[in-house]
Structure formats: C-alpha cells, structure tokens
PDB file of C-alpha atoms in Angstrom:
ATOM      1  CA  MET A   1      45.989 -13.814 -50.745  1.00  0.00           C
ATOM      2  CA  ARG A   2      45.002 -11.195 -49.563  1.00  0.00           C
ATOM      3  CA  MET A   3      41.810 -11.822 -50.325  1.00  0.00           C
ATOM      4  CA  ARG A   4      41.593 -15.409 -49.555  1.00  0.00           C
ATOM      5  CA  SER A   5      43.281 -14.464 -45.976  1.00  0.00           C
ATOM      6  CA  THR A   6      40.292 -11.880 -45.047  1.00  0.00           C
ATOM      7  CA  LEU A   7      37.562 -14.703 -46.478  1.00  0.00           C
ATOM      8  CA  ALA A   8      38.803 -17.167 -43.866  1.00  0.00           C
ATOM      9  CA  ALA A   9      38.611 -15.106 -41.479  1.00  0.00           C
ATOM     10  CA  ALA A  10      35.619 -13.747 -42.086  1.00  0.00           C
ATOM     11  CA  LEU A  11      33.938 -17.251 -42.106  1.00  0.00           C
ATOM     12  CA  GLY A  12      36.165 -18.188 -39.412  1.00  0.00           C
ATOM     13  CA  ALA A  13      34.207 -15.263 -37.265  1.00  0.00           C
ATOM     14  CA  LEU A  14      30.664 -16.382 -38.701  1.00  0.00           C
ATOM     15  CA  LEU A  15      31.203 -20.087 -37.029  1.00  0.00           C
ATOM     16  CA  LEU A  16      31.952 -18.759 -33.836  1.00  0.00           C
ATOM     17  CA  SER A  17      29.515 -16.396 -33.421  1.00  0.00           C
ATOM     18  CA  VAL A  18      27.503 -18.841 -34.478  1.00  0.00           C
ATOM     19  CA  ALA A  19      28.394 -21.948 -31.890  1.00  0.00           C
ATOM     20  CA  LEU A  20      29.045 -19.368 -28.789  1.00  0.00           C
ATOM     21  CA  PRO A  21      24.976 -19.433 -26.947  1.00  0.00           C
ATOM     22  CA  ALA A  22      23.531 -15.966 -26.547  1.00  0.00           C
ATOM     23  CA  SER A  23      23.022 -15.166 -22.606  1.00  0.00           C
ATOM     24  CA  PRO A  24      19.781 -15.780 -20.815  1.00  0.00           C
ATOM     25  CA  ALA A  25      18.711 -12.246 -19.648  1.00  0.00           C
ATOM     26  CA  ALA A  26      18.032 -11.709 -15.719  1.00  0.00           C
ATOM     27  CA  ALA A  27      15.580 -13.324 -14.469  1.00  0.00           C
ATOM     28  CA  ALA A  28      13.961 -14.302 -10.807  1.00  0.00           C
ATOM     29  CA  ASP A  29      13.905 -17.809 -10.937  1.00  0.00           C
ATOM     30  CA  GLY A  30      10.719 -18.538  -8.940  1.00  0.00           C
ATOM     31  CA  GLU A  31       7.059 -17.404  -8.741  1.00  0.00           C
ATOM     32  CA  PHE A  32       5.916 -14.405  -7.865  1.00  0.00           C
ATOM     33  CA  VAL A  33       2.384 -14.818  -7.069  1.00  0.00           C
ATOM     34  CA  TYR A  34      -0.568 -11.941  -6.143  1.00  0.00           C
ATOM     35  CA  THR A  35      -4.848 -11.842  -5.800  1.00  0.00           C
ATOM     36  CA  TYR A  36      -6.753  -9.465  -8.077  1.00  0.00           C
ATOM     37  CA  VAL A  37     -10.780  -8.835  -8.642  1.00  0.00           C
ATOM     38  CA  GLY A  38     -11.481 -10.380 -12.020  1.00  0.00           C
ATOM     39  CA  LEU A  39     -14.426  -9.115 -14.295  1.00  0.00           C
ATOM     40  CA  ASN A  40     -17.173 -11.070 -12.300  1.00  0.00           C
ATOM     41  CA  GLY A  41     -16.114  -9.766  -8.310  1.00  0.00           C
ATOM     42  CA  LEU A  42     -14.278 -12.836  -7.885  1.00  0.00           C
ATOM     43  CA  ASN A  43     -10.915 -12.337  -5.719  1.00  0.00           C
ATOM     44  CA  LEU A  44      -8.458 -14.614  -9.041  1.00  0.00           C
ATOM     45  CA  ARG A  45      -5.157 -15.376  -8.609  1.00  0.00           C
ATOM     46  CA  GLY A  46      -2.220 -14.660 -11.108  1.00  0.00           C
ATOM     47  CA  THR A  47       1.102 -15.423 -11.022  1.00  0.00           C
ATOM     48  CA  LEU A  48       4.641 -13.586 -12.580  1.00  0.00           C
ATOM     49  CA  PRO A  49       6.478 -17.139 -13.692  1.00  0.00           C
ATOM     50  CA  ASP A  50      10.024 -16.783 -13.847  1.00  0.00           C
ATOM     51  CA  PRO A  51       9.694 -12.724 -14.397  1.00  0.00           C
ATOM     52  CA  ASP A  52      12.737 -10.396 -16.211  1.00  0.00           C
ATOM     53  CA  SER A  53      14.789  -8.680 -13.327  1.00  0.00           C
ATOM     54  CA  ASN A  54      16.008  -4.649 -13.386  1.00  0.00           C
ATOM     55  CA  VAL A  55      12.398  -3.803 -15.337  1.00  0.00           C
ATOM     56  CA  CYS A  56       9.706  -2.800 -14.104  1.00  0.00           C
ATOM     57  CA  ILE A  57       6.217  -5.392 -15.324  1.00  0.00           C
ATOM     58  CA  ASP A  58       2.536  -3.520 -14.691  1.00  0.00           C
ATOM     59  CA  ILE A  59       0.556  -6.584 -13.850  1.00  0.00           C
ATOM     60  CA  PRO A  60      -1.438  -6.753 -16.992  1.00  0.00           C
ATOM     61  CA  GLU A  61      -5.491  -7.085 -15.241  1.00  0.00           C
ATOM     62  CA  THR A  62      -4.603  -4.464 -13.347  1.00  0.00           C
ATOM     63  CA  VAL A  63      -4.180  -2.185 -16.005  1.00  0.00           C
ATOM     64  CA  GLY A  64      -6.684   0.058 -17.317  1.00  0.00           C
ATOM     65  CA  SER A  65      -9.323  -1.028 -14.249  1.00  0.00           C
ATOM     66  CA  ASN A  66     -10.152   1.539 -11.552  1.00  0.00           C
ATOM     67  CA  LEU A  67      -8.499  -2.051  -8.505  1.00  0.00           C
ATOM     68  CA  PRO A  68      -4.861  -2.902  -8.262  1.00  0.00           C
ATOM     69  CA  ALA A  69      -4.174  -6.080  -7.926  1.00  0.00           C
ATOM     70  CA  PHE A  70      -3.183  -6.776  -3.582  1.00  0.00           C
ATOM     71  CA  ALA A  71      -1.835 -10.485  -1.539  1.00  0.00           C
ATOM     72  CA  PRO A  72       1.465  -9.928  -3.091  1.00  0.00           C
ATOM     73  CA  ARG A  73       4.141 -13.847  -2.346  1.00  0.00           C
ATOM     74  CA  ASN A  74       7.314 -13.861  -3.856  1.00  0.00           C
ATOM     75  CA  PHE A  75       8.322 -17.132  -3.815  1.00  0.00           C
ATOM     76  CA  THR A  76      10.900 -15.867  -5.753  1.00  0.00           C
ATOM     77  CA  ASP A  77      15.151 -16.152  -5.141  1.00  0.00           C
ATOM     78  CA  SER A  78      15.336 -12.133  -6.141  1.00  0.00           C
ATOM     79  CA  THR A  79      13.960  -8.518  -3.906  1.00  0.00           C
ATOM     80  CA  ALA A  80      11.001  -7.615  -5.344  1.00  0.00           C
ATOM     81  CA  THR A  81       9.239  -3.550  -4.597  1.00  0.00           C
ATOM     82  CA  VAL A  82       5.886  -2.699  -5.335  1.00  0.00           C
ATOM     83  CA  PHE A  83       4.287  -0.112  -5.800  1.00  0.00           C
ATOM     84  CA  LEU A  84       1.085   1.663  -5.838  1.00  0.00           C
ATOM     85  CA  ASP A  85       1.405   3.490  -8.683  1.00  0.00           C
ATOM     86  CA  ALA A  86       1.355   2.050 -13.036  1.00  0.00           C
ATOM     87  CA  ASN A  87       5.092   1.970 -14.510  1.00  0.00           C
ATOM     88  CA  CYS A  88       6.986   1.535 -10.892  1.00  0.00           C
ATOM     89  CA  ASN A  89       6.043   5.860 -10.508  1.00  0.00           C
ATOM     90  CA  GLY A  90       4.827   6.875  -6.955  1.00  0.00           C
ATOM     91  CA  ASP A  91       6.279   7.578  -3.549  1.00  0.00           C
ATOM     92  CA  VAL A  92       4.168   4.525  -2.446  1.00  0.00           C
ATOM     93  CA  PHE A  93       6.519   1.497  -2.678  1.00  0.00           C
ATOM     94  CA  TYR A  94       6.851  -2.043  -0.228  1.00  0.00           C
ATOM     95  CA  VAL A  95      10.731  -3.957  -0.756  1.00  0.00           C
ATOM     96  CA  MET A  96       9.602  -7.479  -0.532  1.00  0.00           C
ATOM     97  CA  PRO A  97      13.460 -10.181   0.458  1.00  0.00           C
ATOM     98  CA  PRO A  98      12.610 -13.365  -1.441  1.00  0.00           C
ATOM     99  CA  GLY A  99      10.717 -15.870  -0.054  1.00  0.00           C
ATOM    100  CA  LYS A 100       8.255 -13.266   1.504  1.00  0.00           C
ATOM    101  CA  ARG A 101       4.338 -13.677   1.867  1.00  0.00           C
ATOM    102  CA  LEU A 102       2.675 -10.664   2.835  1.00  0.00           C
ATOM    103  CA  GLY A 103      -1.247 -10.551   3.981  1.00  0.00           C
ATOM    104  CA  ASP A 104      -4.127  -9.228   2.284  1.00  0.00           C
ATOM    105  CA  ARG A 105      -4.533  -5.766   2.175  1.00  0.00           C
ATOM    106  CA  LEU A 106      -1.017  -4.631   0.389  1.00  0.00           C
ATOM    107  CA  ARG A 107      -2.447  -2.831  -2.306  1.00  0.00           C
ATOM    108  CA  PHE A 108       0.053  -2.425  -5.610  1.00  0.00           C
ATOM    109  CA  ARG A 109      -0.279  -2.105  -9.414  1.00  0.00           C
ATOM    110  CA  SER A 110       3.490  -2.125 -10.833  1.00  0.00           C
ATOM    111  CA  VAL A 111       6.404  -4.321  -9.627  1.00  0.00           C
ATOM    112  CA  VAL A 112      10.442  -4.347 -10.245  1.00  0.00           C
ATOM    113  CA  PHE A 113      12.724  -7.433  -9.206  1.00  0.00           C
ATOM    114  CA  SER A 114      16.711  -6.697  -8.962  1.00  0.00           C
TER     115      SER A 114
END
C-alpha cells in the first residue's frame, strides 16, 4: 500500500513539474545599438537584441581588438551601464537610461543592463 502511495505521489510531482512552464531569464526588451570599427577600417553597426539583465556583456567586436565600440544607443526598456574596460571593470563608466542615445565620442567595451 505504501509503495503505491509513494509511486503515485512521485508520478504526480513529475507530471506537475513538467506541466509548469520554466521561468524565462530576465531580459531587457528592445535593442542596444553601437558602432565599431571593422577589419576593413569602416564603421559598422552592432546590436544586442533583448540582452540579458544583470549579466556583463563584452561587446563581441572589441574582444581582442585595440579599438573599443562607440556611439551607444540604448533602445531597451532597461538602464544600461557601459564600461570602457572589458568584463564591466574599471571606474570609467556611463549610465544610460532607457531610450537614451549618446554621441559618437563615448567609447566602451562592455555593458550591463539592470
């Protein structure tokens, strides 16, 4: 009798866990747009669509490059903090409210969304 009750409880718990949707990772809705210098020396546009929140994101085109990205545009619904250094390190950073567009002179290598 106990075996059946235990088995039924375990089966019920399994079915319940399968039926409940997994909670999605928190993300900023929208697009973060920036400019970077491509291999050919031309300015190119980069984007981070719906970036994860509370995760430092190194700008892919700046990894291994001497040139940082520039001209960030925060078209997300979250605050973006851009850092001059990779891995969101250093004391040179700028906080961008949602919808903020900055000039071409701001340089950065990483960003985190809150």
